[in-house]
XYZ file of C-alpha atoms in Angstrom:
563
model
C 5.595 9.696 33.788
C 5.255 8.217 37.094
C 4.929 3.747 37.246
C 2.017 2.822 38.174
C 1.876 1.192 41.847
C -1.547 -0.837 41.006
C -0.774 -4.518 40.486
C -4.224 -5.277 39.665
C -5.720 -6.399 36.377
C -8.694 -4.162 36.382
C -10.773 -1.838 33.771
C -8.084 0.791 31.714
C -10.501 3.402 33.181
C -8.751 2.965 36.901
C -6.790 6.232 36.859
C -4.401 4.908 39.045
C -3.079 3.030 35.896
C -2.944 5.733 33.705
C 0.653 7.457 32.752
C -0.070 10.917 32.088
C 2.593 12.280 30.031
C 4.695 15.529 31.157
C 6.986 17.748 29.511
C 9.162 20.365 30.833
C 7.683 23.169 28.913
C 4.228 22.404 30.119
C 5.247 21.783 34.020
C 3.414 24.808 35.369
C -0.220 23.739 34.482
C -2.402 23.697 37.248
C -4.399 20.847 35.555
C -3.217 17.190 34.459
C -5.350 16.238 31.949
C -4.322 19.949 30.213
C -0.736 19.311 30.865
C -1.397 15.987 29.383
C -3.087 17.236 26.204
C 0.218 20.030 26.085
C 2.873 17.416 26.495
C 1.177 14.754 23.827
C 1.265 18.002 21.327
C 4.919 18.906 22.146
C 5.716 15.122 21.986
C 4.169 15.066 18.372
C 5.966 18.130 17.462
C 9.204 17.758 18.194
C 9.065 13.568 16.905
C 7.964 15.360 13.330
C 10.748 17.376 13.497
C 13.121 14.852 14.012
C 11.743 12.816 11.280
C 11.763 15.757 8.570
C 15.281 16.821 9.382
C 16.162 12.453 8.735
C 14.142 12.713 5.113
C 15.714 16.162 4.367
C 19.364 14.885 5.071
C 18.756 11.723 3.263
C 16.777 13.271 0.150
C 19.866 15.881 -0.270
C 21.924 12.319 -0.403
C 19.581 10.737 -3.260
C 19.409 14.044 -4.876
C 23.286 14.945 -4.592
C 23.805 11.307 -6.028
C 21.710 11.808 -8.999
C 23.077 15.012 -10.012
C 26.392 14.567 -8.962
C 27.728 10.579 -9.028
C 31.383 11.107 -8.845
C 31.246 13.429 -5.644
C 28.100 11.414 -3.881
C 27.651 8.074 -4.994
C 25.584 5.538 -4.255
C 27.452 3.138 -1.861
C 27.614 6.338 0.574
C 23.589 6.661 0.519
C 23.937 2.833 1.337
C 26.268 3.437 4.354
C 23.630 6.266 5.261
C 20.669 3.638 4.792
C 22.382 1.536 6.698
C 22.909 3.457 9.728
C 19.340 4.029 10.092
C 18.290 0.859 9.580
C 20.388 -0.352 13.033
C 19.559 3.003 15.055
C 15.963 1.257 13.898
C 16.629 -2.026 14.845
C 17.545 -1.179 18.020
C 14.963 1.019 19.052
C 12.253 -2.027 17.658
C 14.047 -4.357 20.100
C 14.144 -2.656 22.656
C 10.521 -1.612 22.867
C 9.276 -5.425 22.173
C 11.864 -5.958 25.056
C 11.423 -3.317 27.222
C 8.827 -0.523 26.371
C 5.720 -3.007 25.715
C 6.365 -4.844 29.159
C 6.631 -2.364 31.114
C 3.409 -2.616 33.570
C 0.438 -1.282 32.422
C 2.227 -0.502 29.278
C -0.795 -1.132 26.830
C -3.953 -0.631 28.578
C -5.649 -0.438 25.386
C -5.543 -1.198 21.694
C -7.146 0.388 18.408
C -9.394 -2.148 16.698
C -9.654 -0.223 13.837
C -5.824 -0.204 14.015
C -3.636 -2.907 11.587
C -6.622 -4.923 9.950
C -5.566 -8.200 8.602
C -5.537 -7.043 4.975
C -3.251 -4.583 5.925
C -0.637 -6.337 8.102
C -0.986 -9.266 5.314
C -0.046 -7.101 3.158
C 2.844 -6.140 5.095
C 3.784 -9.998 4.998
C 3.493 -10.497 1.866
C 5.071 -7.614 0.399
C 7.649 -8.122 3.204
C 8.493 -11.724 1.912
C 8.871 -10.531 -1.790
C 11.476 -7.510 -0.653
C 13.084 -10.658 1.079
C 13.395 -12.532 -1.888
C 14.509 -9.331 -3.736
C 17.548 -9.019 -1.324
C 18.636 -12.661 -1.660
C 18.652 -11.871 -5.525
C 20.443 -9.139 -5.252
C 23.392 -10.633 -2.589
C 23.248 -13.402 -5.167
C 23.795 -11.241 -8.045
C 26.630 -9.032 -6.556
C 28.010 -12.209 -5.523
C 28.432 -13.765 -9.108
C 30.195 -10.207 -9.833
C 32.179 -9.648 -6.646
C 35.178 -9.197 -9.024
C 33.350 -5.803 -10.193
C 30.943 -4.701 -7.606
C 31.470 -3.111 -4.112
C 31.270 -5.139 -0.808
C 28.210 -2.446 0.404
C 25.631 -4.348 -2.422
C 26.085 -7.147 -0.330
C 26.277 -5.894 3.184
C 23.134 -3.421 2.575
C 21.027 -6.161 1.126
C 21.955 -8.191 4.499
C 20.995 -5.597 6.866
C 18.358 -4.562 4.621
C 16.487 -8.491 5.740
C 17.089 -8.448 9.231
C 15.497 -4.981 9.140
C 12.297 -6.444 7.033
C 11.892 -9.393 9.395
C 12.527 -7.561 12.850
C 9.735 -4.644 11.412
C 7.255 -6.662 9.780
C 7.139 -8.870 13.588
C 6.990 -5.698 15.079
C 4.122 -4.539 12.986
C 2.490 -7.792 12.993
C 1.981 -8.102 17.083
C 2.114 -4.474 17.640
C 0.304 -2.158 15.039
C -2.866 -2.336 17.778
C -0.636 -0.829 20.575
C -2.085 2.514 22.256
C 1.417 2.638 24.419
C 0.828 4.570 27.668
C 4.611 4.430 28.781
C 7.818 6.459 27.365
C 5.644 8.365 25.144
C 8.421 10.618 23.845
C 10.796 8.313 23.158
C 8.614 5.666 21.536
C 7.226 8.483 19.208
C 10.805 9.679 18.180
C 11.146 5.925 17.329
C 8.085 5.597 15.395
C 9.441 8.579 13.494
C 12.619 7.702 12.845
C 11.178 4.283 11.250
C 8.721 6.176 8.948
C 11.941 8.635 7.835
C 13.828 5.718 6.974
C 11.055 3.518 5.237
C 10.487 6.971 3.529
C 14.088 7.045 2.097
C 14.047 3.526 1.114
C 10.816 4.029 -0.945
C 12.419 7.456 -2.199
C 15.867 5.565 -3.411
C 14.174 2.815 -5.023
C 11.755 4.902 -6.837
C 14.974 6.601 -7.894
C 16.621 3.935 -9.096
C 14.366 2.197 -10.875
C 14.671 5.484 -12.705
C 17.928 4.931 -13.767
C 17.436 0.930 -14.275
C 14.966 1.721 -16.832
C 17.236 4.597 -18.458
C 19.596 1.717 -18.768
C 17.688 -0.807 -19.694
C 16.386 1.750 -22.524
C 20.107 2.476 -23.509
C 20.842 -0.813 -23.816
C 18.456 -1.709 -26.061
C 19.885 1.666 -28.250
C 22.898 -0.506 -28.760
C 21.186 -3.229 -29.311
C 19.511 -1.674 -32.347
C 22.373 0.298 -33.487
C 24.145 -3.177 -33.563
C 21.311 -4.775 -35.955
C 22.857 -2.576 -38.333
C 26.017 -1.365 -38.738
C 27.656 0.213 -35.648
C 30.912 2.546 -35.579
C 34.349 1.008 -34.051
C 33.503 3.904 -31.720
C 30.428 2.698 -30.396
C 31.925 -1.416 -30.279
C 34.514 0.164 -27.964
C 31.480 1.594 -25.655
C 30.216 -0.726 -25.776
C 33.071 -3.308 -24.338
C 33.495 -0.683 -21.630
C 30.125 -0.833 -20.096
C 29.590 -4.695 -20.825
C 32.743 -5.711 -18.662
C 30.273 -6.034 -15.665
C 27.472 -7.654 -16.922
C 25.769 -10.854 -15.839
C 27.664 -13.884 -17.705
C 25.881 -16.426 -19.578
C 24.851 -18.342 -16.896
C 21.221 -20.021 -15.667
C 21.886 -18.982 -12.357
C 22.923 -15.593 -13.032
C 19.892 -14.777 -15.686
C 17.221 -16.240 -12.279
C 18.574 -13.651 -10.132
C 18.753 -10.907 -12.432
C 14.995 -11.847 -13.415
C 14.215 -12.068 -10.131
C 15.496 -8.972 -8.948
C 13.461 -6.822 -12.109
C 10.492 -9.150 -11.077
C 10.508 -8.099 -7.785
C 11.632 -4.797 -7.373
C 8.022 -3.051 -7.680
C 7.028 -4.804 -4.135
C 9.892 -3.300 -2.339
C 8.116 0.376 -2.737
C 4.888 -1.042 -1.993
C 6.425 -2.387 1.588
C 7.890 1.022 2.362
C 4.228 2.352 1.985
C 2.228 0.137 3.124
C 5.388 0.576 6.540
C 4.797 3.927 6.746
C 1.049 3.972 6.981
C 0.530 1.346 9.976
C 3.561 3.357 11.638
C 1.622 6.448 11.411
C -1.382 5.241 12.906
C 0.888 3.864 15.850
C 2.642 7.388 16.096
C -0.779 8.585 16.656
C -2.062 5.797 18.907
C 1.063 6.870 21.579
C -0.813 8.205 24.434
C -4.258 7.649 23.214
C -6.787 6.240 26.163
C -10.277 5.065 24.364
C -12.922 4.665 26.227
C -15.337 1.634 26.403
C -17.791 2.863 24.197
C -15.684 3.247 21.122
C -14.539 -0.135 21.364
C -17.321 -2.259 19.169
C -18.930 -5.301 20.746
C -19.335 -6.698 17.483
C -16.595 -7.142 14.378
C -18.271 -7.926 11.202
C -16.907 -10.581 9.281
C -16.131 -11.420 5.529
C -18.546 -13.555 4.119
C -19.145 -14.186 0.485
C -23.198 -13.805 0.465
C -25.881 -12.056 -0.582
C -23.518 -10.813 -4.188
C -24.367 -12.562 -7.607
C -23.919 -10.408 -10.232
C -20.601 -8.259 -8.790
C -18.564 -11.211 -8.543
C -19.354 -12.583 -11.999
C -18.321 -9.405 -13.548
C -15.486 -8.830 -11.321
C -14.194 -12.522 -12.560
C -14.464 -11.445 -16.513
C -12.615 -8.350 -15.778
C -9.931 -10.639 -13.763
C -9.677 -13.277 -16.520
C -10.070 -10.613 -19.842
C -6.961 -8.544 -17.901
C -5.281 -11.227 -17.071
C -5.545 -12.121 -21.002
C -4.494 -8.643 -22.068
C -1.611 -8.382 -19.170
C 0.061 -11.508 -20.345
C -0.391 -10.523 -24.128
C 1.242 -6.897 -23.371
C 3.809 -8.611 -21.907
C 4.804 -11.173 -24.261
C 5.032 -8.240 -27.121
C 6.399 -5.756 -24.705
C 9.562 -8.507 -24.346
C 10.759 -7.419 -27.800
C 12.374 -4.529 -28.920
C 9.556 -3.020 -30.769
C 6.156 -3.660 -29.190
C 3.569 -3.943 -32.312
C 0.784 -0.643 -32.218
C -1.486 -3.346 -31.934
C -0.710 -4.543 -28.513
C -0.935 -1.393 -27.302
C -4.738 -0.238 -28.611
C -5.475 -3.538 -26.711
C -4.264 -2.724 -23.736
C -5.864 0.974 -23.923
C -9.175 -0.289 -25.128
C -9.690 -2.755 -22.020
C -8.588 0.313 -19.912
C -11.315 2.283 -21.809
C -14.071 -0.618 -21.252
C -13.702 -1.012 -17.785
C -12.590 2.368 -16.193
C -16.557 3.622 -17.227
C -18.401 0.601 -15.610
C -16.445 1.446 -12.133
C -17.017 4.784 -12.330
C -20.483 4.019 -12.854
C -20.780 1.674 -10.065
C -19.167 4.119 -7.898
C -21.642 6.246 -8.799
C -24.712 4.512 -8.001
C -23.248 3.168 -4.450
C -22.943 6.768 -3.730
C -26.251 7.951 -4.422
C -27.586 5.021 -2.620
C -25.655 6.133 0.183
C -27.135 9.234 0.246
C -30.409 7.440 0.256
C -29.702 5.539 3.255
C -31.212 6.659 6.532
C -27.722 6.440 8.723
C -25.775 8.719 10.680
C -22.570 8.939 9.861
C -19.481 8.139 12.488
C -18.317 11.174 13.755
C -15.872 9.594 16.389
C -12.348 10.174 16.780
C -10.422 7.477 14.285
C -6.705 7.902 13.419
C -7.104 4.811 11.607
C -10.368 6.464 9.833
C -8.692 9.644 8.951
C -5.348 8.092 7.874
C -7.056 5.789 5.033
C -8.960 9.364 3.653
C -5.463 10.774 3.790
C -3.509 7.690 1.821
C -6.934 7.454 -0.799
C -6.825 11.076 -1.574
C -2.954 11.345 -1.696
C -2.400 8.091 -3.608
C -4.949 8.884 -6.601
C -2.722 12.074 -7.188
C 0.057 9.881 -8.326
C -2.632 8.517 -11.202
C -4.637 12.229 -11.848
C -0.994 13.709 -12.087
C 0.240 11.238 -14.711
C -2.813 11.229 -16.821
C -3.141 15.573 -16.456
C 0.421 15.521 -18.104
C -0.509 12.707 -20.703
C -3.357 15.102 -21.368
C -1.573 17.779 -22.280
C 1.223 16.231 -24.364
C -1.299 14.645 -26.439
C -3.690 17.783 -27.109
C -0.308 19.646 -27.870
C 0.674 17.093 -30.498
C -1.892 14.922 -32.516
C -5.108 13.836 -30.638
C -6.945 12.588 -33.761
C -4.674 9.335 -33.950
C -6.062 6.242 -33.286
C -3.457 5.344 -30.235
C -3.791 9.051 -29.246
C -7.001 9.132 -29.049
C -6.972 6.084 -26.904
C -4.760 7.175 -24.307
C -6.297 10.983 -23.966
C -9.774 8.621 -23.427
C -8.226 6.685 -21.073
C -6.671 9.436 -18.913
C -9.881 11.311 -18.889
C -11.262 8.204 -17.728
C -9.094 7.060 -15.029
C -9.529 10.768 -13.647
C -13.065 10.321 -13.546
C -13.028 7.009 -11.736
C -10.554 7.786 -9.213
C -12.673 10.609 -8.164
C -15.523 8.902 -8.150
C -14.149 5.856 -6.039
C -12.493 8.185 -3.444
C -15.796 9.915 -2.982
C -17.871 6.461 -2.400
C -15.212 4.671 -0.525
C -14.610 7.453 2.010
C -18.453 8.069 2.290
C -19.217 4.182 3.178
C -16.229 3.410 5.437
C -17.891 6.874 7.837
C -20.858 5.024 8.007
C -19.862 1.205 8.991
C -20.582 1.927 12.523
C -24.067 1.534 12.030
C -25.116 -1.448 13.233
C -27.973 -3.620 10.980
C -31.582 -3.547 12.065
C -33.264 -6.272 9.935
C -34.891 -9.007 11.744
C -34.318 -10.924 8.738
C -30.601 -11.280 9.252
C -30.383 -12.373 12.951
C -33.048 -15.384 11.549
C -30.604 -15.743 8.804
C -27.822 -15.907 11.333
C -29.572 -18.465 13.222
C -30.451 -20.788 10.454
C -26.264 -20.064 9.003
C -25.754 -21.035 13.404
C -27.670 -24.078 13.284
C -26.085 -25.125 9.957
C -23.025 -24.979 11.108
C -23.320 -27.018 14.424
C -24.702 -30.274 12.390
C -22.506 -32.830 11.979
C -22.326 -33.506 8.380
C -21.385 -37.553 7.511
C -20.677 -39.152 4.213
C -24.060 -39.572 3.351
C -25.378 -36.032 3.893
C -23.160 -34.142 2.404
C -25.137 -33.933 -1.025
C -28.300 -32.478 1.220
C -25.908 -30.037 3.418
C -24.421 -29.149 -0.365
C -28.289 -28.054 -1.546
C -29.619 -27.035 1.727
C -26.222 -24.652 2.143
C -27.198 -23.429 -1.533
C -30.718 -22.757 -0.516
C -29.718 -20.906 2.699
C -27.303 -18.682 -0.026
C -30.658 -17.987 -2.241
C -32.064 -17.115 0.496
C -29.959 -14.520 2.179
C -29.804 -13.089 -1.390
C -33.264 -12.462 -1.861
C -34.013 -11.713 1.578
C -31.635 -8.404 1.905
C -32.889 -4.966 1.229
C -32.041 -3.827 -2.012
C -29.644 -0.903 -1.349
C -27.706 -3.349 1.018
C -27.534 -5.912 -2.329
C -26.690 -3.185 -4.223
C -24.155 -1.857 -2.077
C -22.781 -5.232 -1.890
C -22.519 -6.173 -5.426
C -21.206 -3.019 -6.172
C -18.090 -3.510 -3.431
C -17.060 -6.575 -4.789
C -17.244 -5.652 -8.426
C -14.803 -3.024 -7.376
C -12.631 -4.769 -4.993
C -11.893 -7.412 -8.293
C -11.190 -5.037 -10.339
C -8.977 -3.000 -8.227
C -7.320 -6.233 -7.890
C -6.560 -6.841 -11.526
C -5.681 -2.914 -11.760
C -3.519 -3.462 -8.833
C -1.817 -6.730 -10.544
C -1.193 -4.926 -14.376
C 1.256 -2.213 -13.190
C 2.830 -4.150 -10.082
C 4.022 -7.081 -12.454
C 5.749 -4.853 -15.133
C 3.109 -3.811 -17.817
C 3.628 -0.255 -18.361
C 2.514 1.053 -21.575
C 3.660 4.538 -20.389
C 7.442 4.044 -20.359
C 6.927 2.206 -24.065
C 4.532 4.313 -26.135
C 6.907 7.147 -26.311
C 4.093 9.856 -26.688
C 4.670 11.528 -23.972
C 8.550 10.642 -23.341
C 9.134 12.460 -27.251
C 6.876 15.631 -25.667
C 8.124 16.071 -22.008
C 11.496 14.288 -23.267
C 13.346 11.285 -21.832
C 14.638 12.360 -18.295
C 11.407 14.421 -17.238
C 8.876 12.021 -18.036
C 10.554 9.135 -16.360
C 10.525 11.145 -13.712
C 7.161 11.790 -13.683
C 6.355 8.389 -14.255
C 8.470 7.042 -11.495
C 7.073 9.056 -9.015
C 3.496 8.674 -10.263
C 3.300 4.602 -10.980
C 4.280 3.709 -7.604
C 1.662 6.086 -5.672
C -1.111 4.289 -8.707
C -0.277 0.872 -7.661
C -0.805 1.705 -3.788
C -3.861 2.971 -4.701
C -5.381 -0.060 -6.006
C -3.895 -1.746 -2.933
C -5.468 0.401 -0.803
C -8.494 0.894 -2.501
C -9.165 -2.985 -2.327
C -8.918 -2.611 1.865
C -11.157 0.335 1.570
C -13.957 -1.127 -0.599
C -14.048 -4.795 1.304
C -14.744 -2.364 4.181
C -17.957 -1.068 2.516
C -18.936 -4.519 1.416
C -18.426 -6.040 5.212
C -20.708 -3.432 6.777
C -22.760 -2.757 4.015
């Protein structure tokens, strides 16, 4: 691409600004714009293939160290890990460096691009991998005298990559770069392969933390009773690196179980606002796709959704810490777990009936829906439908094992309702998420609002002393009655529905992430599918369920904002 020789600050439609990208396969075009279109293809093309030939070489390194420990092990998929992570590091620094100040480097920016849900997720989760590092560099620490250097150097790289990326994301994730197009999408690309991995070894080994954790308490059992001199020698062999009886010690070994699940949920959450970048390389929008107005979060005009949203949050909260507490022991009482089910079973019908209705009232709704190009748009219908199959794949092979065996007991009975269920309203919440975030662009046409907006305006601006406060308190409270009964009813509908949903996506979201999972301890489907399979399939299936409810939660306060 040739630099731009305009110095002025004027509208990104001044051609003289734009970098039209070439490529050398594409050099004979007689037009630019087609030549442009060519090149941004090729550009796309060969960046994917650089990034699948990464995840290939690094999943034949996960795989060959799961089947094959002695030959690959896993302080060589470090080293790998590691490598990436710098060739990363450097190509992050040198585009906040270099790339993004380059003149009339970003001429324009996605505003549908990194909402602040999403790159506040990226903090947060960000943070808690953080943590999770310093946890495990303490832990490997305590037990330098029987662990490799690489658990400490690979947690150390593994937070200066977290910080450096999650900046990068944070100031960035807007960018529509119009400079070094190729090279910036082979670096976008080569981020997304490696966040891939990461997610793709940790899913892994919390496989095999589990199996262990599940062996252990084997021995644990076997020693109850009376245990051969066979198994007390084992048992001395794989104890000689365990954590000693210290307080220290027993914080970062909590803190590492604790904390592992929001590791994965980083790498995913990574890979999504990178892929909407990777698209964004290139992209020119013109001035009327950019919206004049943003809507805003406000908590009005819903009654009824938050009140049931907060009984769903406090009863799960209830039944997550109860699970819990039983699940600490080694055998979790039947009782806990018809609970647990039976909440599931309450609450899985009431979204999928509120799901429901919000999509037929959609359909009622006399709006056009937004046919405009979105990557941001499209990406979010990608992650929503691809994410549920994690949950619809679980509970098709719970299904089966439990028709197979013995669905007329009580516990069975439960879980073959509950993944019925859970199928249902994952369906059902795709379908009216994805059909209310294609409609947000339509702007409101109610004169009531704007004199709503006014009198919420001229609120506002009054200076509220000591002695007003009680009348600003009731006046505020009449001004909340009022916006209530003053909205159509779809649009309260619409909105009470969104928020009953975004609550209880939360607590669905907060169950699984936080270590209550009923599937790994029930042992119906681990004695059908057996131990190694179904871990497995549970491994690969939990984290994709716990994503979903993350970003089902962005999705739905979509819907509620615009609705």
């Amino acid at each position: 691409c040739h630099h731009c020789k305009s110095r002025s600050a004027s509208a990104p439609t001044d051609t003289s600004k734009i970098h039209y990208e070439k490529f050398w396969l594409y050099r004979h075009c007689s037009s630019v714009q087609q030549r442009d279109r060519q090149a941004q293809k090729a550009g796309q093309l060969f960046s994917g293939l650089l990034a699948m030939n990464v995840v290939f070489l690094g999943s034949a390194f996960i795989s060959s160290m799961i089947f094959n420990q002695v030959a690959i092990t896993l302080a060589d998929v470090w080293i790998l890990l590691s490598i990436l992570k710098v060739l990363c590091l450097f190509w992050i620094i040198y585009y906040l460096l270099g790339t993004s100040r380059q003149p009339h480097a970003v001429l324009y920016r996605d505003s549908h691009a990194g909402a602040i849900w999403i790159r506040g997720s990226v903090l947060l989760f960000g943070m808690c991998s953080i943590l999770l590092h310093v946890f495990q560099i303490g832990y490997s620490t305590i037990l330098i005298h029987c662990k490799s250097r690489v658990e400490i150097v690979f947690p150390s790289i593994g937070i200066l990559f977290i910080c450096t990326q999650a900046y990068f994301l944070w100031h960035h994730s807007k960018d529509c770069i119009q400079v070094q197009h190729n090279f910036t999408r082979c670096g976008l690309m080569l981020t997304i392969a490696t966040n891939l991995l990461l997610w793709l070894l940790a899913v892994t080994n919390d496989t095999l933390h589990v199996e262990i954790e599940s062996q252990l308490r084997e021995v644990e059992r076997r020693f109850a009773g009376k245990a051969p001199s066979s198994h007390l020698h084992w048992c001395n062999e794989t104890t000689s690196c365990t954590c000693p009886n210290t307080t220290i010690c027993k914080v970062f070994q909590k803190g590492y179980i604790l904390l592992y699940p929001f590791n994965t949920e980083y790498c995913l959450v990574c890979c999504s606002v990178l892929y909407v970048m990777w698209k964004n390389v290139g992209r020119r929008i013109s001035h009327h796709h950019v919206p004049h107005t943003k809507p805003t979060f406000k908590l009005q005009g819903v009654v009824f959704g938050p009140l049931l949203g907060t009984a769903a949050v406090i009863i799960g909260a209830c039944v997550f810490m109860m699970y819990q507490i039983q699940a600490t022991s080694l055998a979790p009482s039947r009782q806990v777990f018809v609970i647990y089910y039976s909440y599931y079973i309450m609450l899985l019908p009431l979204m999928s009936v509120g799901a429901v209705i919000g999509t037929i009232i959609h359909a009622l709704e006399k709006k056009e829906l937004d046919t405009l190009k979105n990557p941001t748009r499209s990406l979010d219908v990608v992650l929503l439908m691809g994410a549920a199959l994690g949950q619809i794949g679980m509970s098709y092979f719970s299904i089966v094992a439990l028709v197979a065996t013995d669905p007329r007991d009580l516990l069975n009975s439960l879980i073959l309702s509950y993944s019925v269920l859970l199928i249902f309203q994952n369906i059902t919440q795709n379908v009216f998420v994805i059909d209310g975030i294609h409609r947000r662009r339509t702007p409101p046409g109610k004169e009531e609002d704007t004199k709503e907006e006014q009198n919420r305006d001229a609120y506002s601006q009054r200076r509220v002393s000591v002695l007003e406060l009680g009348q600003e308190i009731r006046k505020a409270s009449l001004s909340y009655i009022h916006t209530y009964s003053h909205l159509s009813w779809k649009r309260r509908v619409l909105r009470e529905i969104s928020f009953f949903l975004v609550l209880c996506n939360i607590i669905l979201w907060v169950m699984p992430t936080f270590g209550a999972h009923p599937v790994f301890e029930n042992g119906m489907e681990r004695s059908f599918y057996g131990y190694s399979t179904w871990f497995v399939i549970v491994n690969f299936g939990l984290p994709l369920g716990v994503f979903y409810r993350m970003h089902s939660v962005g999705g739905l306060l979509e819907v509620y904002v615009t609705a």
